Coordinates of N, CA and C and ligand atoms in Angstrom, one line a residue:
M1 N 6.8 19.2 10.4 CA 6.8 18.1 9.4 C 6.3 16.8 10.0
R2 N 5.7 16.0 9.1 CA 5.2 14.7 9.6 C 6.4 13.8 9.9
K3 N 6.2 12.8 10.8 CA 7.3 12.0 11.1 C 7.2 10.6 10.6
N4 N 8.3 10.0 10.4 CA 8.3 8.5 10.1 C 8.1 7.7 11.4
L5 N 7.3 6.7 11.3 CA 7.0 5.9 12.5 C 6.9 4.5 12.1
V6 N 7.4 3.6 12.9 CA 7.2 2.2 12.8 C 6.6 1.7 14.1
A7 N 5.5 1.1 14.0 CA 4.8 0.5 15.3 C 4.7 -1.0 15.1
G8 N 5.1 -1.7 16.2 CA 4.9 -3.1 16.2 C 3.6 -3.4 16.9
N9 N 2.8 -4.2 16.3 CA 1.5 -4.6 17.0 C 1.6 -6.1 17.3
W10 N 1.8 -6.3 18.6 CA 2.1 -7.7 19.1 C 0.8 -8.5 19.1
K11 N -0.4 -7.8 19.0 CA -1.7 -8.5 19.1 C -1.7 -9.3 20.4
M12 N -2.5 -10.5 20.4 CA -2.6 -11.2 21.6 C -1.6 -12.4 21.6
N13 N -0.3 -11.9 21.6 CA 0.8 -12.9 21.6 C 1.8 -12.6 22.7
T14 N 2.6 -13.5 23.0 CA 3.7 -13.5 24.0 C 3.2 -13.8 25.5
S15 N 4.0 -14.6 26.1 CA 3.9 -14.8 27.6 C 4.6 -13.6 28.2
F16 N 4.4 -13.4 29.5 CA 5.1 -12.3 30.2 C 6.6 -12.4 30.0
Q17 N 7.1 -13.6 30.2 CA 8.6 -13.8 30.0 C 9.0 -13.4 28.6
E18 N 8.3 -13.9 27.6 CA 8.6 -13.6 26.2 C 8.5 -12.1 25.9
A19 N 7.5 -11.5 26.5 CA 7.3 -10.0 26.3 C 8.4 -9.2 26.9
K20 N 8.9 -9.6 28.1 CA 10.0 -8.9 28.7 C 11.3 -9.0 27.8
K21 N 11.5 -10.2 27.3 CA 12.7 -10.5 26.5 C 12.6 -9.7 25.2
L22 N 11.4 -9.7 24.5 CA 11.2 -9.0 23.2 C 11.4 -7.5 23.4
A23 N 10.7 -7.0 24.4 CA 10.7 -5.5 24.6 C 12.2 -5.1 24.9
S24 N 12.9 -5.8 25.7 CA 14.2 -5.3 26.0 C 15.2 -5.5 24.9
E25 N 15.0 -6.6 24.1 CA 15.8 -6.7 22.9 C 15.6 -5.6 21.9
V26 N 14.3 -5.2 21.6 CA 14.0 -4.2 20.7 C 14.6 -2.8 21.2
A27 N 14.4 -2.6 22.5 CA 14.8 -1.3 23.1 C 16.3 -1.2 23.0
N28 N 17.0 -2.3 23.3 CA 18.5 -2.2 23.3 C 19.0 -2.1 21.9
M29 N 18.4 -2.8 21.0 CA 18.9 -2.7 19.6 C 18.7 -1.3 19.0
V30 N 17.5 -0.7 19.3 CA 17.2 0.7 18.9 C 18.3 1.6 19.4
K31 N 18.6 1.4 20.7 CA 19.6 2.3 21.4 C 21.0 2.0 20.8
D32 N 21.4 0.8 20.8 CA 22.8 0.5 20.5 C 23.1 0.7 19.0
E33 N 22.0 0.6 18.2 CA 22.3 0.8 16.7 C 22.0 2.2 16.3
E34 N 21.8 3.0 17.4 CA 21.6 4.5 17.2 C 20.6 4.9 16.1
I35 N 19.5 4.3 16.2 CA 18.4 4.5 15.2 C 17.9 5.9 15.4
S36 N 17.8 6.7 14.4 CA 17.2 8.1 14.6 C 16.4 8.4 13.4
G37 N 15.6 9.4 13.5 CA 14.7 9.8 12.4 C 13.5 9.0 12.2
V38 N 13.3 8.0 13.1 CA 12.1 7.2 13.0 C 11.6 7.0 14.4
E39 N 10.3 7.3 14.6 CA 9.7 7.0 15.9 C 9.4 5.5 16.0
V40 N 9.8 4.9 17.1 CA 9.6 3.4 17.2 C 8.6 3.2 18.4
V41 N 7.5 2.5 18.1 CA 6.5 2.2 19.1 C 6.2 0.7 19.1
I42 N 6.1 0.2 20.3 CA 5.7 -1.2 20.5 C 4.3 -1.3 21.2
C43 N 3.3 -1.8 20.4 CA 2.0 -1.9 21.0 C 1.8 -3.3 21.6
V44 N 1.9 -3.3 22.9 CA 2.0 -4.6 23.6 C 0.6 -4.9 24.2
P45 N 0.4 -6.1 24.6 CA -0.9 -6.4 25.4 C -0.9 -5.6 26.7
F46 N -2.2 -5.2 27.1 CA -2.4 -4.4 28.3 C -1.5 -4.8 29.5
P47 N -1.5 -6.1 29.8 CA -0.8 -6.4 31.1 C 0.7 -6.1 31.1
Y48 N 1.2 -5.9 29.9 CA 2.7 -5.8 29.7 C 3.1 -4.3 29.5
L49 N 2.1 -3.4 29.5 CA 2.5 -2.0 29.2 C 3.5 -1.4 30.2
S50 N 3.2 -1.7 31.5 CA 4.1 -1.1 32.5 C 5.5 -1.6 32.3
V51 N 5.7 -2.9 32.2 CA 7.1 -3.4 32.1 C 7.7 -3.0 30.8
A52 N 7.0 -2.9 29.7 CA 7.5 -2.5 28.4 C 8.0 -1.0 28.5
S53 N 7.2 -0.2 29.2 CA 7.6 1.2 29.3 C 8.9 1.3 30.1
K54 N 9.0 0.5 31.2 CA 10.2 0.6 32.0 C 11.4 0.1 31.2
L55 N 11.3 -1.0 30.5 CA 12.4 -1.5 29.7 C 12.8 -0.6 28.5
S56 N 11.9 0.2 28.1 CA 12.2 1.1 27.0 C 12.7 2.5 27.4
E57 N 12.7 2.8 28.7 CA 13.1 4.1 29.1 C 14.5 4.4 28.6
G58 N 14.6 5.6 28.1 CA 15.9 6.1 27.7 C 16.4 5.5 26.4
T59 N 15.6 4.7 25.7 CA 16.1 4.1 24.5 C 15.5 4.7 23.3
G60 N 14.5 5.5 23.4 CA 13.8 6.1 22.3 C 12.6 5.3 21.9
V61 N 12.4 4.1 22.4 CA 11.2 3.3 22.0 C 10.0 3.8 22.9
K62 N 8.9 3.9 22.3 CA 7.7 4.3 23.0 C 6.7 3.1 23.0
V63 N 5.8 3.1 24.0 CA 4.8 2.0 24.0 C 3.5 2.5 23.6
G64 N 2.7 1.6 23.2 CA 1.3 1.9 22.8 C 0.4 0.7 23.3
A65 N -0.9 1.1 23.5 CA -1.9 0.1 23.8 C -2.6 -0.3 22.4
Q66 N -3.2 -1.4 22.4 CA -3.8 -1.9 21.2 C -5.3 -1.5 21.0
N67 N -5.8 -1.0 22.1 CA -7.3 -0.7 22.1 C -7.5 0.2 23.4
C68 N -8.7 0.8 23.5 CA -9.1 1.4 24.7 C -10.6 1.5 24.7
S69 N -11.2 1.7 25.9 CA -12.6 1.9 26.0 C -13.0 3.3 25.5
Q70 N -14.2 3.4 25.1 CA -14.8 4.7 24.7 C -15.3 5.4 26.0
K71 N -15.4 4.7 27.1 CA -15.9 5.3 28.3 C -14.8 5.8 29.2
A72 N -15.0 6.8 30.0 CA -14.0 7.4 30.8 C -13.7 6.5 32.0
S73 N -14.7 6.0 32.7 CA -14.5 5.1 33.9 C -15.8 4.5 34.2
G74 N -15.8 3.6 35.2 CA -17.1 3.2 35.7 C -17.3 1.7 35.6
A75 N -18.5 1.2 35.7 CA -18.9 -0.2 35.8 C -18.8 -0.8 34.4
Y76 N -17.6 -1.0 33.9 CA -17.5 -1.7 32.5 C -16.4 -2.8 32.7
T77 N -16.8 -3.8 33.3 CA -15.9 -4.9 33.7 C -15.1 -5.4 32.5
G78 N -13.8 -5.4 32.7 CA -12.9 -5.9 31.7 C -12.4 -4.9 30.8
E79 N -12.9 -3.7 30.8 CA -12.4 -2.6 29.9 C -11.2 -1.9 30.4
V80 N -10.5 -1.2 29.6 CA -9.3 -0.4 29.9 C -9.6 1.0 29.4
S81 N -9.5 2.0 30.3 CA -9.8 3.4 29.9 C -8.5 4.1 29.4
V82 N -8.7 5.2 28.7 CA -7.6 6.0 28.3 C -7.1 6.8 29.5
T83 N -7.9 7.0 30.5 CA -7.4 7.7 31.7 C -6.4 6.8 32.4
M84 N -6.7 5.5 32.4 CA -5.7 4.6 32.9 C -4.4 4.6 32.1
L85 N -4.5 4.6 30.8 CA -3.3 4.6 30.0 C -2.5 5.9 30.2
K86 N -3.3 7.0 30.3 CA -2.6 8.3 30.5 C -1.9 8.3 31.8
S87 N -2.5 7.8 32.8 CA -1.9 7.8 34.1 C -0.6 6.9 34.2
M88 N -0.5 6.0 33.2 CA 0.7 5.2 33.1 C 1.7 5.8 32.1
E89 N 1.3 7.0 31.6 CA 2.2 7.7 30.6 C 2.4 6.9 29.3
V90 N 1.3 6.2 28.9 CA 1.4 5.5 27.6 C 1.0 6.5 26.5
P91 N 1.9 6.7 25.6 CA 1.7 7.8 24.6 C 0.8 7.4 23.4
Y92 N 0.7 6.2 23.0 CA 0.0 5.8 21.8 C -1.1 4.8 22.1
V93 N -2.2 4.8 21.3 CA -3.2 3.8 21.3 C -3.7 3.5 19.9
V94 N -3.7 2.2 19.6 CA -4.3 1.8 18.3 C -5.8 1.8 18.4
I95 N -6.4 2.4 17.5 CA -7.9 2.5 17.5 C -8.5 2.0 16.1
G96 N -9.4 1.1 16.2 CA -10.1 0.7 15.0 C -9.4 -0.3 14.2
H97 N -8.5 -1.1 14.8 CA -7.9 -2.2 14.0 C -8.9 -3.1 13.4
S98 N -8.7 -3.6 12.2 CA -9.7 -4.4 11.5 C -10.1 -5.6 12.3
E99 N -9.3 -6.1 13.1 CA -9.7 -7.3 14.0 C -10.7 -6.8 15.0
R100 N -10.5 -5.6 15.5 CA -11.5 -5.0 16.5 C -12.8 -4.8 15.7
R101 N -12.7 -4.3 14.5 CA -13.9 -4.0 13.8 C -14.7 -5.3 13.5
E102 N -13.9 -6.3 13.1 CA -14.6 -7.6 12.7 C -15.1 -8.4 13.9
Y103 N -14.2 -8.7 14.9 CA -14.5 -9.6 15.9 C -15.3 -8.9 17.1
F104 N -15.1 -7.6 17.2 CA -15.8 -6.9 18.3 C -16.7 -5.9 17.9
S105 N -17.1 -6.0 16.6 CA -18.2 -5.1 16.0 C -18.0 -3.7 16.2
E106 N -16.7 -3.2 16.1 CA -16.5 -1.8 16.3 C -16.9 -1.0 15.0
S107 N -17.8 -0.1 15.1 CA -18.3 0.6 14.0 C -17.5 2.0 13.9
N108 N -17.6 2.6 12.7 CA -17.0 3.9 12.5 C -17.6 4.9 13.6
E109 N -18.8 4.7 13.9 CA -19.4 5.6 14.9 C -18.8 5.4 16.3
L110 N -18.7 4.2 16.7 CA -18.1 3.9 18.0 C -16.6 4.4 18.0
L111 N -15.9 4.3 16.9 CA -14.5 4.7 16.9 C -14.4 6.2 17.0
T112 N -15.4 6.9 16.6 CA -15.4 8.4 16.8 C -15.2 8.7 18.3
E113 N -16.0 7.9 19.1 CA -15.9 8.1 20.6 C -14.6 7.8 21.1
K114 N -14.0 6.7 20.6 CA -12.6 6.3 21.1 C -11.6 7.3 20.7
I115 N -11.7 7.8 19.5 CA -10.8 8.9 19.0 C -10.9 10.1 19.9
D116 N -12.1 10.5 20.2 CA -12.3 11.7 21.0 C -11.8 11.6 22.4
I117 N -12.0 10.5 23.0 CA -11.6 10.4 24.4 C -10.1 10.2 24.5
A118 N -9.5 9.6 23.5 CA -8.0 9.4 23.4 C -7.4 10.8 23.3
L119 N -7.9 11.6 22.3 CA -7.3 12.9 22.1 C -7.5 13.8 23.3
A120 N -8.7 13.7 23.9 CA -8.9 14.5 25.1 C -8.0 14.2 26.3
N121 N -7.4 13.0 26.2 CA -6.5 12.6 27.3 C -5.0 12.6 26.8
D122 N -4.8 13.3 25.7 CA -3.4 13.5 25.2 C -2.7 12.2 24.7
L123 N -3.5 11.2 24.3 CA -2.9 10.0 23.7 C -2.9 10.2 22.2
T124 N -1.9 9.7 21.5 CA -1.9 9.7 20.1 C -2.6 8.5 19.5
P125 N -3.7 8.6 18.9 CA -4.4 7.5 18.3 C -3.7 7.1 17.0
I126 N -3.5 5.8 16.9 CA -3.1 5.2 15.6 C -4.4 4.7 15.0
F127 N -5.0 5.4 14.1 CA -6.3 5.1 13.6 C -6.2 4.2 12.4
C128 N -6.8 3.0 12.5 CA -6.6 2.0 11.4 C -7.8 2.0 10.4
C129 N -7.5 1.9 9.2 CA -8.6 1.8 8.2 C -8.1 0.8 7.1
G130 N -9.0 0.3 6.3 CA -8.6 -0.6 5.2 C -9.8 -1.4 4.8
E131 N -9.7 -1.9 3.5 CA -10.8 -2.6 2.9 C -10.6 -4.1 2.9
S132 N -11.7 -4.8 2.7 CA -11.6 -6.3 2.5 C -11.3 -6.6 1.1
L133 N -11.0 -7.9 0.8 CA -10.6 -8.3 -0.5 C -11.8 -8.1 -1.4
E134 N -13.0 -8.4 -0.9 CA -14.2 -8.3 -1.7 C -14.4 -6.8 -2.1
T135 N -14.2 -5.9 -1.2 CA -14.4 -4.5 -1.6 C -13.3 -4.1 -2.6
R136 N -12.1 -4.6 -2.5 CA -11.1 -4.2 -3.5 C -11.4 -4.8 -4.8
E137 N -11.9 -6.1 -4.8 CA -12.2 -6.7 -6.1 C -13.4 -6.0 -6.8
A138 N -14.2 -5.4 -6.0 CA -15.4 -4.7 -6.6 C -15.0 -3.3 -7.1
G139 N -13.7 -3.0 -6.8 CA -13.3 -1.6 -7.2 C -13.7 -0.5 -6.3
D140 N -14.2 -0.8 -5.1 CA -14.8 0.2 -4.3 C -13.8 0.6 -3.1
H141 N -12.6 0.2 -3.2 CA -11.6 0.4 -2.1 C -11.4 1.8 -1.7
F142 N -11.2 2.7 -2.7 CA -10.9 4.1 -2.4 C -12.0 4.7 -1.6
E143 N -13.2 4.5 -2.2 CA -14.4 5.1 -1.6 C -14.6 4.6 -0.2
F144 N -14.4 3.3 0.0 CA -14.7 2.6 1.2 C -13.8 3.2 2.3
V145 N -12.5 3.3 2.0 CA -11.5 3.7 3.0 C -11.7 5.2 3.3
C146 N -11.9 6.0 2.3 CA -12.2 7.4 2.5 C -13.4 7.6 3.4
Q147 N -14.4 6.8 3.2 CA -15.6 6.8 4.0 C -15.3 6.5 5.5
Q148 N -14.4 5.6 5.7 CA -14.0 5.3 7.1 C -13.4 6.5 7.8
L149 N -12.6 7.3 7.0 CA -12.0 8.5 7.5 C -13.1 9.5 7.8
T150 N -13.9 9.7 6.8 CA -15.0 10.7 6.9 C -15.8 10.5 8.2
E151 N -16.2 9.2 8.3 CA -17.2 8.9 9.4 C -16.5 9.0 10.8
S152 N -15.3 8.6 10.9 CA -14.6 8.5 12.2 C -13.8 9.8 12.6
L153 N -13.4 10.5 11.6 CA -12.4 11.6 11.9 C -12.9 13.0 11.5
F154 N -13.8 13.1 10.6 CA -14.0 14.5 10.0 C -14.8 15.4 10.9
H155 N -15.1 14.9 12.1 CA -15.7 15.9 13.1 C -14.7 16.6 13.8
L156 N -13.4 16.2 13.7 CA -12.3 16.8 14.4 C -11.9 18.1 13.9
T157 N -11.3 19.0 14.7 CA -10.8 20.2 14.2 C -9.4 19.9 13.6
A158 N -8.9 20.8 12.8 CA -7.6 20.6 12.1 C -6.5 20.3 13.2
E159 N -6.6 21.0 14.2 CA -5.6 20.9 15.3 C -5.7 19.5 15.9
Q160 N -6.9 19.0 16.1 CA -7.0 17.6 16.7 C -6.5 16.6 15.7
L161 N -6.9 16.8 14.4 CA -6.5 15.8 13.4 C -5.0 15.6 13.3
Q162 N -4.3 16.7 13.5 CA -2.9 16.7 13.3 C -2.2 15.9 14.5
K163 N -3.0 15.6 15.5 CA -2.4 14.8 16.6 C -2.4 13.3 16.4
L164 N -3.1 12.9 15.3 CA -3.2 11.5 15.2 C -2.4 10.9 14.0
V165 N -2.3 9.6 14.0 CA -1.6 8.9 13.0 C -2.6 8.0 12.3
I166 N -2.5 7.8 11.0 CA -3.4 6.9 10.3 C -2.6 5.7 9.9
A167 N -3.2 4.5 10.0 CA -2.6 3.3 9.4 C -3.5 2.7 8.4
Y168 N -3.1 2.6 7.2 CA -3.9 2.0 6.1 C -3.5 0.5 6.1
E169 N -4.4 -0.4 6.4 CA -4.2 -1.8 6.5 C -5.2 -2.6 5.7
P170 N -4.9 -2.9 4.4 CA -5.9 -3.7 3.7 C -6.0 -5.0 4.3
I171 N -7.3 -5.4 4.6 CA -7.5 -6.6 5.4 C -7.0 -7.8 4.8
W172 N -7.0 -7.9 3.4 CA -6.5 -9.0 2.7 C -5.0 -9.2 2.8
A173 N -4.4 -8.2 3.3 CA -2.9 -8.3 3.5 C -2.5 -8.6 4.9
I174 N -3.4 -8.6 5.8 CA -3.0 -8.8 7.3 C -2.8 -10.2 7.6
G175 N -1.6 -10.5 8.0 CA -1.3 -11.9 8.5 C -1.4 -13.0 7.4
T176 N -1.5 -12.5 6.1 CA -1.7 -13.5 5.1 C -0.4 -13.7 4.3
G177 N 0.6 -12.9 4.6 CA 1.8 -13.0 3.8 C 1.7 -12.3 2.4
K178 N 0.5 -11.8 2.2 CA 0.3 -11.2 0.9 C 0.3 -9.6 1.1
T179 N 1.3 -8.9 0.7 CA 1.3 -7.5 0.9 C 0.7 -6.8 -0.3
A180 N 0.2 -5.6 0.0 CA -0.1 -4.7 -1.1 C 1.2 -4.4 -1.8
S181 N 1.2 -4.2 -3.1 CA 2.4 -3.8 -3.8 C 2.8 -2.4 -3.3
A182 N 4.0 -2.0 -3.5 CA 4.4 -0.6 -3.1 C 3.6 0.4 -3.8
E183 N 3.2 0.1 -5.1 CA 2.4 1.0 -5.9 C 1.0 1.1 -5.3
Q184 N 0.4 -0.1 -4.9 CA -1.0 -0.1 -4.3 C -1.0 0.7 -3.0
A185 N 0.1 0.5 -2.2 CA 0.1 1.3 -0.9 C 0.2 2.8 -1.2
Q186 N 1.2 3.2 -2.0 CA 1.4 4.6 -2.3 C 0.1 5.2 -2.9
E187 N -0.6 4.5 -3.8 CA -1.8 4.9 -4.5 C -2.9 5.2 -3.4
M188 N -3.1 4.3 -2.5 CA -4.1 4.5 -1.5 C -3.7 5.7 -0.5
H189 N -2.4 5.7 -0.1 CA -2.0 6.7 0.8 C -2.1 8.1 0.2
A190 N -1.8 8.2 -1.1 CA -2.0 9.5 -1.8 C -3.5 9.9 -1.8
K191 N -4.3 8.9 -2.0 CA -5.8 9.1 -2.1 C -6.3 9.6 -0.7
L192 N -5.8 9.0 0.3 CA -6.2 9.4 1.7 C -5.7 10.8 2.0
R193 N -4.5 11.1 1.6 CA -4.0 12.4 1.9 C -4.8 13.5 1.1
S194 N -5.2 13.2 -0.1 CA -5.9 14.2 -0.8 C -7.4 14.3 -0.3
H195 N -7.9 13.2 0.3 CA -9.2 13.2 0.9 C -9.1 14.1 2.2
L196 N -8.0 14.0 2.9 CA -7.8 14.9 4.1 C -7.6 16.3 3.7
A197 N -6.9 16.5 2.5 CA -6.7 17.9 2.0 C -8.0 18.5 1.6
N198 N -8.9 17.8 1.0 CA -10.2 18.3 0.6 C -10.9 18.9 1.8
Q199 N -10.8 18.2 2.9 CA -11.6 18.6 4.1 C -10.8 19.7 4.9
Y200 N -9.5 19.5 5.0 CA -8.7 20.3 6.0 C -7.7 21.2 5.3
G201 N -7.5 21.1 4.0 CA -6.5 21.8 3.3 C -5.2 21.1 3.3
N202 N -4.4 21.5 2.3 CA -3.1 20.8 2.0 C -2.1 20.8 3.1
E203 N -2.0 21.9 3.7 CA -1.0 22.1 4.8 C -1.2 21.1 5.9
V204 N -2.5 20.9 6.3 CA -2.8 20.0 7.4 C -2.6 18.6 6.9
A205 N -3.1 18.3 5.7 CA -2.9 16.9 5.2 C -1.5 16.5 5.1
E206 N -0.6 17.4 4.8 CA 0.8 17.1 4.7 C 1.5 16.8 6.0
E207 N 0.8 17.2 7.1 CA 1.4 16.9 8.4 C 1.0 15.6 9.0
I208 N 0.1 14.8 8.4 CA -0.4 13.6 9.0 C 0.5 12.4 8.5
S209 N 1.0 11.7 9.5 CA 1.7 10.4 9.1 C 0.7 9.3 8.8
I210 N 1.0 8.7 7.6 CA 0.1 7.6 7.2 C 1.0 6.4 7.1
L211 N 0.7 5.4 7.9 CA 1.5 4.1 7.9 C 0.8 3.1 7.1
Y212 N 1.6 2.2 6.6 CA 1.0 1.0 5.9 C 1.2 -0.2 6.8
G213 N 0.1 -1.0 6.8 CA 0.2 -2.3 7.5 C -0.4 -3.4 6.7
G214 N 0.2 -4.6 6.9 CA -0.3 -5.8 6.2 C 0.9 -6.5 5.6
S215 N 1.4 -7.5 6.4 CA 2.5 -8.4 6.0 C 3.8 -7.6 5.7
V216 N 4.1 -6.5 6.4 CA 5.3 -5.8 6.3 C 6.4 -6.7 6.9
K217 N 7.5 -7.0 6.1 CA 8.6 -7.9 6.5 C 9.9 -7.2 6.2
P218 N 11.0 -7.7 6.8 CA 12.3 -7.1 6.5 C 12.6 -7.0 5.0
N219 N 12.1 -8.0 4.3 CA 12.5 -8.0 2.9 C 11.6 -7.1 1.9
N220 N 10.5 -6.6 2.5 CA 9.7 -5.7 1.6 C 9.5 -4.3 2.1
A221 N 10.0 -4.1 3.4 CA 9.7 -2.8 4.0 C 10.4 -1.6 3.2
K222 N 11.6 -1.8 2.7 CA 12.3 -0.7 2.1 C 11.5 -0.2 0.9
E223 N 11.0 -1.1 0.1 CA 10.2 -0.8 -1.1 C 8.9 -0.1 -0.7
I224 N 8.2 -0.6 0.3 CA 6.9 0.0 0.7 C 7.2 1.4 1.3
F225 N 8.2 1.5 2.1 CA 8.4 2.8 2.8 C 8.9 3.9 1.8
A226 N 9.3 3.5 0.6 CA 9.9 4.4 -0.3 C 8.8 5.3 -0.9
G227 N 7.5 4.9 -0.8 CA 6.4 5.7 -1.3 C 6.4 7.0 -0.7
K228 N 6.1 8.1 -1.5 CA 6.3 9.4 -0.9 C 5.2 9.7 0.1
D229 N 4.1 9.0 0.1 CA 3.0 9.3 1.1 C 3.0 8.2 2.1
V230 N 4.0 7.3 2.1 CA 4.1 6.2 3.1 C 5.1 6.6 4.2
D231 N 4.6 6.8 5.4 CA 5.4 7.4 6.4 C 5.9 6.3 7.5
G232 N 5.7 5.1 7.1 CA 6.1 4.0 8.0 C 5.2 2.9 8.0
G233 N 5.2 2.0 9.1 CA 4.4 0.8 9.0 C 3.8 0.5 10.4
L234 N 2.7 -0.3 10.3 CA 2.2 -0.9 11.5 C 2.4 -2.4 11.2
V235 N 3.3 -3.0 12.1 CA 3.8 -4.3 11.8 C 3.3 -5.3 12.8
G236 N 2.6 -6.4 12.3 CA 2.1 -7.4 13.2 C 3.1 -8.5 13.4
G237 N 2.9 -9.6 12.7 CA 3.7 -10.8 12.8 C 5.2 -10.6 12.9
A238 N 5.7 -9.7 12.1 CA 7.2 -9.5 12.0 C 7.7 -8.7 13.2
S239 N 6.8 -8.1 14.0 CA 7.3 -7.4 15.2 C 7.5 -8.3 16.3
L240 N 7.2 -9.6 16.2 CA 7.5 -10.5 17.3 C 8.9 -11.1 17.2
D241 N 9.6 -10.7 16.2 CA 11.0 -11.1 16.1 C 11.9 -9.8 16.2
S242 N 12.6 -9.7 17.3 CA 13.3 -8.4 17.5 C 14.2 -8.0 16.4
R243 N 15.0 -8.9 15.9 CA 16.0 -8.6 14.8 C 15.3 -8.1 13.6
G244 N 14.2 -8.9 13.2 CA 13.5 -8.6 12.0 C 12.8 -7.2 12.1
F245 N 12.2 -7.0 13.3 CA 11.5 -5.7 13.5 C 12.4 -4.5 13.4
V246 N 13.6 -4.7 14.0 CA 14.6 -3.6 14.0 C 15.1 -3.4 12.5
D247 N 15.2 -4.5 11.8 CA 15.6 -4.4 10.4 C 14.6 -3.6 9.6
I248 N 13.3 -3.8 9.9 CA 12.2 -3.1 9.3 C 12.4 -1.6 9.6
I249 N 12.6 -1.3 10.8 CA 12.8 0.1 11.3 C 13.9 0.7 10.5
K250 N 15.0 -0.1 10.3 CA 16.2 0.5 9.6 C 16.0 0.5 8.1
S251 N 14.8 0.1 7.6 CA 14.6 0.2 6.1 C 14.4 1.7 5.7
F252 N 14.3 2.6 6.6 CA 14.1 4.0 6.2 C 15.5 4.5 5.7
Ligands
PGA1 P1 0.7 -8.4 9.9 O1 -0.3 -7.5 10.8 O2 1.9 -7.6 9.8 O3 0.9 -9.6 10.7 O4 0.1 -8.6 8.6 C1 -0.5 -6.1 10.6 C2 -1.5 -5.6 11.6 O5 -2.6 -6.2 11.7 O6 -1.3 -4.6 12.2

């Protein structure tokens, strides 16, 4: 069965001191409040992965990277490879966040390479997709997001596909305080699942966790997560507050 998952995406925030405090608060709350039935992941900046893993040990919290290189190793100054992440036992990596697509020109084609190398190294990709406001207003959102899946994922075998997590994040809802309604989220998630089912069959599509991202907060998480095809959230801003983030996790 697919699992419920809540991932915090810290983006390019926190000092080292703040990161240590935040990671240990989240880890301790998840442990002390005996949260179960939800996989909790914190996607921290690269330099903090090691300490966040250490602080999370034995608490049930997992760490994730926010990006990776499509290259295995070599002369790529400033890049971080999945083999590095694997050697640090980092289990998750966010791939194709809309901020990477927009500011770092990551195309569906490039993301194919990142997905492949992450899977080949046993990392679980959290593959992000989502449309702009313009695309939604033009009524092309379903087609656009399905196309992102087709172009970046449909070369995978069913077995590979089942190893990844999808995060639907409408760009117009990221960091804007404007969430998709619970109905809009469920509608898109159902559409994505049926798109996966068309290619891979129902049984496979039912196994894939699809997260919603975009201004998820403690006061709207419960309603959003209630959607039958919504298996959790990718949480940006609200994951920087430990209490709020853990309350979101507890919305299940
Ligand atoms: P937000 O970000 O929760 O701050 O809207 C979500 C994301 O970009 O993953």
